Amino acid sequence: MLENKEETRMRLTLLSPGEMNESQRQTYDESIAGKRGKPPAPMMAWLNSPEMARHATRLGEVLRFDTIFPAKLSEIAILVTARHWTAHYEWYAHKRLALAGGMDPKIIDAIRDRRTPEFDDPKARMIYDVAKSLHEGRGVEKGLYDEAVKLLGERGVVEVIGLCGYYTMVSMTLNTFEFGLPEGEEPELS
């Protein structure tokens, strides 16, 4: 998909590596050499601002692979964000990552349906509560904050905020430029 210029219903034509200027190509190559092994979809839009793309992609790699949380926990914040923004492509991608990371499908279904999931893990519940509060309440009230620091630590709270903030930017990018789902896939969010 990303190797060829794509003319779809997207609002943006994605550049092939041969069409990129030196700065764009360096960022693209760096993303391939990173832990993902391929460029994340929104980076292909961000390449219109190569420095932004470089820094955003690096931040995304840290948040995806180097937080204190295992995938099944960090994906909670990402899925809450995708659901909040009704970001179909992000939901598609991260639902699969959440399942691969061991998340219970019932939790994913509840988030999709805007219901509060039942969690066995108090950390999972706290990540969900903080993410929902960030998106719906535009912050975290003192009682929830104190509980979150006690359970997740200050670093954990910072990283949940980072996950929600970064994936908000991802959602906005994917939604604004109308990134489509892979052929044969249908949106799961309404």
Tab-separated table of N, CA and C in Angstrom, residues 40-186:
chain	number	residue	atom	x	y	z
A	40	PRO	N	4.285	4.075	10.127
A	40	PRO	CA	2.893	4.104	10.568
A	40	PRO	C	2.060	4.928	9.590
A	41	ALA	N	0.821	4.538	9.390
A	41	ALA	CA	-0.037	5.192	8.387
A	41	ALA	C	-0.064	6.716	8.507
A	42	PRO	N	-0.271	7.296	9.697
A	42	PRO	CA	-0.372	8.757	9.736
A	42	PRO	C	0.922	9.460	9.351
A	43	MET	N	2.052	8.786	9.533
A	43	MET	CA	3.322	9.396	9.160
A	43	MET	C	3.357	9.730	7.676
A	44	MET	N	2.656	8.939	6.879
A	44	MET	CA	2.654	9.201	5.448
A	44	MET	C	2.001	10.546	5.147
A	45	ALA	N	1.066	10.982	5.967
A	45	ALA	CA	0.498	12.331	5.837
A	45	ALA	C	1.437	13.356	6.460
A	46	TRP	N	2.001	13.014	7.610
A	46	TRP	CA	2.889	13.948	8.312
A	46	TRP	C	4.136	14.275	7.508
A	47	LEU	N	4.487	13.429	6.554
A	47	LEU	CA	5.690	13.695	5.758
A	47	LEU	C	5.621	15.032	5.021
A	48	ASN	N	4.435	15.607	4.918
A	48	ASN	CA	4.332	16.946	4.355
A	48	ASN	C	5.017	17.972	5.245
A	49	SER	N	5.265	17.616	6.481
A	49	SER	CA	6.060	18.404	7.423
A	49	SER	C	7.104	17.446	7.990
A	50	PRO	N	8.243	17.270	7.295
A	50	PRO	CA	9.193	16.210	7.636
A	50	PRO	C	9.693	16.218	9.082
A	51	GLU	N	9.953	17.387	9.634
A	51	GLU	CA	10.435	17.424	11.020
A	51	GLU	C	9.341	16.982	11.982
A	52	MET	N	8.130	17.426	11.741
A	52	MET	CA	7.019	16.963	12.572
A	52	MET	C	6.889	15.453	12.456
A	53	ALA	N	6.943	14.951	11.240
A	53	ALA	CA	6.833	13.508	11.020
A	53	ALA	C	7.921	12.755	11.777
A	54	ARG	N	9.134	13.266	11.729
A	54	ARG	CA	10.262	12.601	12.397
A	54	ARG	C	10.021	12.522	13.905
A	55	HIS	N	9.656	13.636	14.502
A	55	HIS	CA	9.481	13.656	15.957
A	55	HIS	C	8.225	12.906	16.390
A	56	ALA	N	7.154	13.055	15.649
A	56	ALA	CA	5.912	12.364	15.996
A	56	ALA	C	6.091	10.848	15.878
A	57	THR	N	6.784	10.411	14.859
A	57	THR	CA	7.000	8.982	14.666
A	57	THR	C	7.876	8.412	15.773
A	58	ARG	N	8.890	9.171	16.177
A	58	ARG	CA	9.729	8.724	17.298
A	58	ARG	C	8.924	8.634	18.583
A	59	LEU	N	8.090	9.644	18.845
A	59	LEU	CA	7.248	9.620	20.037
A	59	LEU	C	6.298	8.422	19.984
A	60	GLY	N	5.700	8.192	18.831
A	60	GLY	CA	4.801	7.051	18.685
A	60	GLY	C	5.483	5.731	18.965
A	61	GLU	N	6.721	5.598	18.534
A	61	GLU	CA	7.460	4.359	18.788
A	61	GLU	C	7.693	4.168	20.285
A	62	VAL	N	8.043	5.241	20.980
A	62	VAL	CA	8.239	5.165	22.433
A	62	VAL	C	6.937	4.756	23.118
A	63	LEU	N	5.843	5.402	22.724
A	63	LEU	CA	4.562	5.116	23.367
A	63	LEU	C	4.041	3.719	23.034
A	64	ARG	N	4.353	3.217	21.874
A	64	ARG	CA	3.912	1.871	21.492
A	64	ARG	C	4.729	0.776	22.162
A	65	PHE	N	6.039	1.010	22.306
A	65	PHE	CA	6.922	-0.087	22.706
A	65	PHE	C	7.666	0.109	24.021
A	66	ASP	N	7.735	1.322	24.538
A	66	ASP	CA	8.637	1.569	25.669
A	66	ASP	C	7.982	2.205	26.889
A	67	THR	N	6.656	2.042	27.047
A	67	THR	CA	6.036	2.509	28.282
A	67	THR	C	6.191	1.416	29.335
A	68	ILE	N	5.737	1.700	30.524
A	68	ILE	CA	5.806	0.691	31.591
A	68	ILE	C	4.692	-0.346	31.454
A	69	PHE	N	3.792	-0.126	30.500
A	69	PHE	CA	2.636	-1.001	30.358
A	69	PHE	C	2.832	-2.051	29.275
A	70	PRO	N	2.344	-3.277	29.519
A	70	PRO	CA	2.312	-4.257	28.429
A	70	PRO	C	1.236	-3.833	27.426
A	71	ALA	N	1.283	-4.400	26.238
A	71	ALA	CA	0.368	-4.011	25.155
A	71	ALA	C	-1.095	-4.072	25.573
A	72	LYS	N	-1.487	-5.108	26.311
A	72	LYS	CA	-2.914	-5.227	26.626
A	72	LYS	C	-3.391	-4.110	27.548
A	73	LEU	N	-2.475	-3.400	28.195
A	73	LEU	CA	-2.859	-2.245	29.003
A	73	LEU	C	-2.767	-0.945	28.207
A	74	SER	N	-1.672	-0.739	27.503
A	74	SER	CA	-1.550	0.515	26.743
A	74	SER	C	-2.602	0.597	25.640
A	75	GLU	N	-2.980	-0.550	25.093
A	75	GLU	CA	-3.998	-0.543	24.039
A	75	GLU	C	-5.360	-0.100	24.559
A	76	ILE	N	-5.597	-0.187	25.858
A	76	ILE	CA	-6.856	0.326	26.411
A	76	ILE	C	-6.956	1.820	26.139
A	77	ALA	N	-5.893	2.562	26.471
A	77	ALA	CA	-5.905	4.012	26.246
A	77	ALA	C	-6.041	4.334	24.761
A	78	ILE	N	-5.396	3.542	23.916
A	78	ILE	CA	-5.451	3.789	22.473
A	78	ILE	C	-6.857	3.510	21.939
A	79	LEU	N	-7.463	2.420	22.364
A	79	LEU	CA	-8.814	2.104	21.894
A	79	LEU	C	-9.844	3.108	22.409
A	80	VAL	N	-9.691	3.559	23.652
A	80	VAL	CA	-10.595	4.595	24.164
A	80	VAL	C	-10.466	5.847	23.309
A	81	THR	N	-9.237	6.180	22.917
A	81	THR	CA	-9.003	7.355	22.074
A	81	THR	C	-9.619	7.165	20.689
A	82	ALA	N	-9.370	6.017	20.080
A	82	ALA	CA	-9.941	5.736	18.756
A	82	ALA	C	-11.469	5.794	18.808
A	83	ARG	N	-12.047	5.245	19.850
A	83	ARG	CA	-13.508	5.267	20.004
A	83	ARG	C	-13.999	6.700	20.189
A	84	HIS	N	-13.306	7.479	21.015
A	84	HIS	CA	-13.698	8.866	21.270
A	84	HIS	C	-13.760	9.656	19.960
A	85	TRP	N	-12.773	9.457	19.096
A	85	TRP	CA	-12.677	10.190	17.840
A	85	TRP	C	-13.379	9.476	16.683
A	86	THR	N	-13.954	8.310	16.939
A	86	THR	CA	-14.533	7.474	15.879
A	86	THR	C	-13.540	7.381	14.713
A	87	ALA	N	-12.332	6.994	15.065
A	87	ALA	CA	-11.235	6.863	14.101
A	87	ALA	C	-11.207	5.412	13.611
A	88	HIS	N	-11.835	5.186	12.474
A	88	HIS	CA	-12.009	3.829	11.963
A	88	HIS	C	-10.692	3.107	11.695
A	89	TYR	N	-9.754	3.787	11.051
A	89	TYR	CA	-8.481	3.122	10.737
A	89	TYR	C	-7.713	2.799	12.017
A	90	GLU	N	-7.691	3.748	12.947
A	90	GLU	CA	-6.985	3.511	14.214
A	90	GLU	C	-7.626	2.352	14.973
A	91	TRP	N	-8.953	2.321	14.999
A	91	TRP	CA	-9.649	1.221	15.670
A	91	TRP	C	-9.284	-0.105	15.008
A	92	TYR	N	-9.355	-0.135	13.688
A	92	TYR	CA	-9.012	-1.347	12.938
A	92	TYR	C	-7.611	-1.843	13.321
A	93	ALA	N	-6.641	-0.958	13.289
A	93	ALA	CA	-5.249	-1.353	13.554
A	93	ALA	C	-5.046	-1.775	15.010
A	94	HIS	N	-5.574	-1.008	15.927
A	94	HIS	CA	-5.274	-1.266	17.340
A	94	HIS	C	-6.154	-2.329	17.967
A	95	LYS	N	-7.287	-2.607	17.402
A	95	LYS	CA	-8.065	-3.755	17.879
A	95	LYS	C	-7.234	-5.018	17.668
A	96	ARG	N	-6.617	-5.133	16.514
A	96	ARG	CA	-5.791	-6.304	16.223
A	96	ARG	C	-4.577	-6.388	17.145
A	97	LEU	N	-3.961	-5.242	17.406
A	97	LEU	CA	-2.812	-5.220	18.312
A	97	LEU	C	-3.230	-5.560	19.743
A	98	ALA	N	-4.399	-5.077	20.154
A	98	ALA	CA	-4.906	-5.381	21.496
A	98	ALA	C	-5.159	-6.881	21.647
A	99	LEU	N	-5.783	-7.479	20.646
A	99	LEU	CA	-6.036	-8.923	20.685
A	99	LEU	C	-4.720	-9.697	20.707
A	100	ALA	N	-3.770	-9.283	19.885
A	100	ALA	CA	-2.459	-9.949	19.859
A	100	ALA	C	-1.735	-9.785	21.191
A	101	GLY	N	-1.996	-8.676	21.893
A	101	GLY	CA	-1.380	-8.436	23.195
A	101	GLY	C	-2.085	-9.124	24.340
A	102	GLY	N	-3.174	-9.816	24.055
A	102	GLY	CA	-3.860	-10.577	25.080
A	102	GLY	C	-5.081	-9.914	25.698
A	103	MET	N	-5.578	-8.833	25.105
A	103	MET	CA	-6.756	-8.187	25.664
A	103	MET	C	-7.997	-9.050	25.423
A	104	ASP	N	-8.840	-9.126	26.437
A	104	ASP	CA	-10.096	-9.864	26.350
A	104	ASP	C	-11.002	-9.193	25.315
A	105	PRO	N	-11.496	-9.933	24.331
A	105	PRO	CA	-12.382	-9.348	23.315
A	105	PRO	C	-13.611	-8.657	23.910
A	106	LYS	N	-14.075	-9.095	25.080
A	106	LYS	CA	-15.234	-8.458	25.713
A	106	LYS	C	-14.918	-7.015	26.107
A	107	ILE	N	-13.687	-6.748	26.472
A	107	ILE	CA	-13.277	-5.379	26.806
A	107	ILE	C	-13.312	-4.521	25.549
A	108	ILE	N	-12.801	-5.064	24.467
A	108	ILE	CA	-12.790	-4.335	23.187
A	108	ILE	C	-14.222	-4.043	22.740
A	109	ASP	N	-15.102	-5.033	22.838
A	109	ASP	CA	-16.498	-4.834	22.436
A	109	ASP	C	-17.171	-3.763	23.284
A	110	ALA	N	-16.900	-3.771	24.575
A	110	ALA	CA	-17.510	-2.769	25.453
A	110	ALA	C	-17.036	-1.367	25.089
A	111	ILE	N	-15.749	-1.206	24.853
A	111	ILE	CA	-15.232	0.111	24.453
A	111	ILE	C	-15.879	0.538	23.141
A	112	ARG	N	-15.942	-0.368	22.189
A	112	ARG	CA	-16.580	-0.067	20.899
A	112	ARG	C	-18.020	0.406	21.083
A	113	ASP	N	-18.737	-0.243	21.990
A	113	ASP	CA	-20.155	0.044	22.210
A	113	ASP	C	-20.390	1.158	23.234
A	114	ARG	N	-19.308	1.811	23.651
A	114	ARG	CA	-19.366	2.914	24.634
A	114	ARG	C	-19.956	2.470	25.973
A	115	ARG	N	-19.631	1.240	26.345
A	115	ARG	CA	-20.007	0.718	27.664
A	115	ARG	C	-18.736	0.593	28.490
A	116	THR	N	-18.856	0.705	29.797
A	116	THR	CA	-17.703	0.516	30.660
A	116	THR	C	-17.406	-0.973	30.765
A	117	PRO	N	-16.207	-1.386	30.375
A	117	PRO	CA	-15.864	-2.811	30.438
A	117	PRO	C	-15.719	-3.290	31.881
A	118	GLU	N	-15.820	-4.588	32.054
A	118	GLU	CA	-15.488	-5.208	33.338
A	118	GLU	C	-14.029	-5.631	33.260
A	119	PHE	N	-13.266	-5.189	34.245
A	119	PHE	CA	-11.830	-5.478	34.277
A	119	PHE	C	-11.499	-6.335	35.492
A	120	ASP	N	-10.630	-7.318	35.300
A	120	ASP	CA	-10.086	-8.097	36.416
A	120	ASP	C	-8.874	-7.397	37.010
A	121	ASP	N	-8.187	-6.640	36.192
A	121	ASP	CA	-6.941	-5.970	36.581
A	121	ASP	C	-7.240	-4.526	36.979
A	122	PRO	N	-6.934	-4.143	38.232
A	122	PRO	CA	-7.206	-2.766	38.649
A	122	PRO	C	-6.425	-1.722	37.843
A	123	LYS	N	-5.249	-2.078	37.345
A	123	LYS	CA	-4.484	-1.137	36.511
A	123	LYS	C	-5.214	-0.895	35.186
A	124	ALA	N	-5.778	-1.942	34.627
A	124	ALA	CA	-6.524	-1.801	33.374
A	124	ALA	C	-7.713	-0.865	33.586
A	125	ARG	N	-8.425	-1.069	34.684
A	125	ARG	CA	-9.576	-0.210	34.986
A	125	ARG	C	-9.138	1.238	35.169
A	126	MET	N	-8.006	1.437	35.825
A	126	MET	CA	-7.523	2.799	36.063
A	126	MET	C	-7.116	3.468	34.748
A	127	ILE	N	-6.446	2.746	33.875
A	127	ILE	CA	-6.068	3.312	32.575
A	127	ILE	C	-7.327	3.704	31.813
A	128	TYR	N	-8.331	2.853	31.840
A	128	TYR	CA	-9.605	3.162	31.192
A	128	TYR	C	-10.217	4.422	31.800
A	129	ASP	N	-10.290	4.482	33.117
A	129	ASP	CA	-10.914	5.630	33.795
A	129	ASP	C	-10.170	6.931	33.494
A	130	VAL	N	-8.842	6.886	33.509
A	130	VAL	CA	-8.056	8.092	33.218
A	130	VAL	C	-8.252	8.499	31.754
A	131	ALA	N	-8.193	7.546	30.843
A	131	ALA	CA	-8.368	7.867	29.420
A	131	ALA	C	-9.753	8.463	29.165
A	132	LYS	N	-10.789	7.872	29.728
A	132	LYS	CA	-12.145	8.405	29.557
A	132	LYS	C	-12.240	9.816	30.133
A	133	SER	N	-11.646	10.025	31.297
A	133	SER	CA	-11.684	11.337	31.930
A	133	SER	C	-10.956	12.377	31.084
A	134	LEU	N	-9.824	11.994	30.527
A	134	LEU	CA	-9.075	12.929	29.681
A	134	LEU	C	-9.908	13.360	28.478
A	135	HIS	N	-10.569	12.411	27.846
A	135	HIS	CA	-11.337	12.725	26.643
A	135	HIS	C	-12.680	13.383	26.946
A	136	GLU	N	-13.379	12.871	27.917
A	136	GLU	CA	-14.722	13.392	28.188
A	136	GLU	C	-14.712	14.565	29.162
A	137	GLY	N	-13.786	14.555	30.097
A	137	GLY	CA	-13.747	15.612	31.101
A	137	GLY	C	-12.656	16.638	30.880
A	138	ARG	N	-11.840	16.404	29.853
A	138	ARG	CA	-10.741	17.312	29.499
A	138	ARG	C	-9.718	17.480	30.614
A	139	GLY	N	-9.562	16.455	31.391
A	139	GLY	CA	-8.598	16.464	32.482
A	139	GLY	C	-8.918	15.330	33.438
A	140	VAL	N	-8.280	15.355	34.590
A	140	VAL	CA	-8.477	14.308	35.590
A	140	VAL	C	-8.684	14.991	36.939
A	141	GLU	N	-9.854	14.776	37.537
A	141	GLU	CA	-10.130	15.414	38.826
A	141	GLU	C	-9.225	14.825	39.904
A	142	LYS	N	-9.071	15.575	40.989
A	142	LYS	CA	-8.086	15.254	42.031
A	142	LYS	C	-8.211	13.843	42.591
A	143	GLY	N	-9.421	13.402	42.912
A	143	GLY	CA	-9.578	12.066	43.492
A	143	GLY	C	-9.093	10.969	42.551
A	144	LEU	N	-9.485	11.047	41.298
A	144	LEU	CA	-9.047	10.068	40.309
A	144	LEU	C	-7.544	10.175	40.085
A	145	TYR	N	-7.041	11.392	40.027
A	145	TYR	CA	-5.596	11.588	39.860
A	145	TYR	C	-4.823	10.918	40.992
A	146	ASP	N	-5.241	11.170	42.228
A	146	ASP	CA	-4.543	10.583	43.381
A	146	ASP	C	-4.575	9.065	43.334
A	147	GLU	N	-5.731	8.497	42.984
A	147	GLU	CA	-5.838	7.037	42.852
A	147	GLU	C	-4.928	6.527	41.735
A	148	ALA	N	-4.895	7.258	40.626
A	148	ALA	CA	-4.082	6.841	39.480
A	148	ALA	C	-2.595	6.849	39.835
A	149	VAL	N	-2.139	7.887	40.514
A	149	VAL	CA	-0.725	7.950	40.910
A	149	VAL	C	-0.398	6.814	41.868
A	150	LYS	N	-1.305	6.527	42.787
A	150	LYS	CA	-1.081	5.445	43.748
A	150	LYS	C	-0.960	4.096	43.046
A	151	LEU	N	-1.806	3.863	42.040
A	151	LEU	CA	-1.840	2.568	41.363
A	151	LEU	C	-0.849	2.456	40.205
A	152	LEU	N	-0.726	3.537	39.423
A	152	LEU	CA	0.106	3.489	38.212
A	152	LEU	C	1.461	4.165	38.383
A	153	GLY	N	1.604	4.986	39.416
A	153	GLY	CA	2.805	5.785	39.595
A	153	GLY	C	2.737	7.028	38.721
A	154	GLU	N	3.571	7.991	39.033
A	154	GLU	CA	3.577	9.226	38.243
A	154	GLU	C	3.957	8.951	36.795
A	155	ARG	N	4.955	8.088	36.598
A	155	ARG	CA	5.337	7.756	35.225
A	155	ARG	C	4.154	7.150	34.470
A	156	GLY	N	3.423	6.253	35.107
A	156	GLY	CA	2.281	5.633	34.452
A	156	GLY	C	1.224	6.648	34.062
A	157	VAL	N	0.953	7.611	34.942
A	157	VAL	CA	-0.042	8.641	34.621
A	157	VAL	C	0.444	9.471	33.440
A	158	VAL	N	1.718	9.841	33.460
A	158	VAL	CA	2.288	10.606	32.350
A	158	VAL	C	2.165	9.819	31.049
A	159	GLU	N	2.429	8.536	31.109
A	159	GLU	CA	2.378	7.736	29.884
A	159	GLU	C	0.956	7.519	29.382
A	160	VAL	N	-0.027	7.412	30.272
A	160	VAL	CA	-1.421	7.329	29.818
A	160	VAL	C	-1.808	8.633	29.125
A	161	ILE	N	-1.414	9.762	29.710
A	161	ILE	CA	-1.681	11.055	29.074
A	161	ILE	C	-0.999	11.109	27.710
A	162	GLY	N	0.245	10.646	27.642
A	162	GLY	CA	0.970	10.624	26.369
A	162	GLY	C	0.286	9.759	25.333
A	163	LEU	N	-0.173	8.580	25.735
A	163	LEU	CA	-0.880	7.696	24.805
A	163	LEU	C	-2.141	8.367	24.264
A	164	CYS	N	-2.925	8.945	25.167
A	164	CYS	CA	-4.171	9.596	24.730
A	164	CYS	C	-3.879	10.803	23.840
A	165	GLY	N	-2.870	11.587	24.200
A	165	GLY	CA	-2.541	12.768	23.405
A	165	GLY	C	-1.995	12.415	22.034
A	166	TYR	N	-1.042	11.492	22.004
A	166	TYR	CA	-0.454	11.103	20.726
A	166	TYR	C	-1.504	10.479	19.807
A	167	TYR	N	-2.298	9.557	20.347
A	167	TYR	CA	-3.281	8.891	19.505
A	167	TYR	C	-4.466	9.787	19.170
A	168	THR	N	-4.637	10.890	19.890
A	168	THR	CA	-5.581	11.918	19.452
A	168	THR	C	-5.058	12.558	18.172
A	169	MET	N	-3.750	12.882	18.140
A	169	MET	CA	-3.163	13.443	16.929
A	169	MET	C	-3.270	12.442	15.771
A	170	VAL	N	-3.011	11.184	16.059
A	170	VAL	CA	-3.141	10.144	15.037
A	170	VAL	C	-4.580	10.097	14.527
A	171	SER	N	-5.541	10.080	15.433
A	171	SER	CA	-6.957	10.028	15.039
A	171	SER	C	-7.339	11.220	14.188
A	172	MET	N	-6.911	12.403	14.603
A	172	MET	CA	-7.224	13.609	13.837
A	172	MET	C	-6.636	13.532	12.437
A	173	THR	N	-5.426	13.030	12.336
A	173	THR	CA	-4.763	12.898	11.037
A	173	THR	C	-5.517	11.906	10.155
A	174	LEU	N	-5.783	10.733	10.695
A	174	LEU	CA	-6.455	9.697	9.913
A	174	LEU	C	-7.851	10.135	9.495
A	175	ASN	N	-8.565	10.796	10.391
A	175	ASN	CA	-9.919	11.257	10.070
A	175	ASN	C	-9.901	12.416	9.072
A	176	THR	N	-9.022	13.376	9.281
A	176	THR	CA	-8.991	14.547	8.405
A	176	THR	C	-8.639	14.176	6.972
A	177	PHE	N	-7.662	13.298	6.807
A	177	PHE	CA	-7.239	12.925	5.462
A	177	PHE	C	-7.997	11.704	4.933
A	178	GLU	N	-8.963	11.237	5.713
A	178	GLU	CA	-9.854	10.160	5.303
A	178	GLU	C	-9.110	8.893	4.875
A	179	PHE	N	-8.210	8.446	5.746
A	179	PHE	CA	-7.523	7.187	5.492
A	179	PHE	C	-8.566	6.076	5.481
A	180	GLY	N	-8.574	5.303	4.429
A	180	GLY	CA	-9.533	4.211	4.305
A	180	GLY	C	-9.030	2.940	4.952
A	181	LEU	N	-9.959	2.050	5.206
A	181	LEU	CA	-9.610	0.736	5.728
A	181	LEU	C	-9.085	-0.129	4.583
A	182	PRO	N	-8.308	-1.147	4.911
A	182	PRO	CA	-7.872	-2.072	3.854
A	182	PRO	C	-9.080	-2.670	3.135
A	183	GLU	N	-8.860	-3.016	1.887
A	183	GLU	CA	-9.929	-3.568	1.061
A	183	GLU	C	-10.566	-4.769	1.764
A	184	GLY	N	-11.874	-4.792	1.769
A	184	GLY	CA	-12.609	-5.895	2.388
A	184	GLY	C	-12.955	-5.667	3.850
A	185	GLU	N	-12.401	-4.650	4.456
A	185	GLU	CA	-12.687	-4.345	5.867
A	185	GLU	C	-13.829	-3.341	5.955
A	186	GLU	N	-14.675	-3.528	6.940
A	186	GLU	CA	-15.794	-2.622	7.170
A	186	GLU	C	-15.590	-1.886	8.490
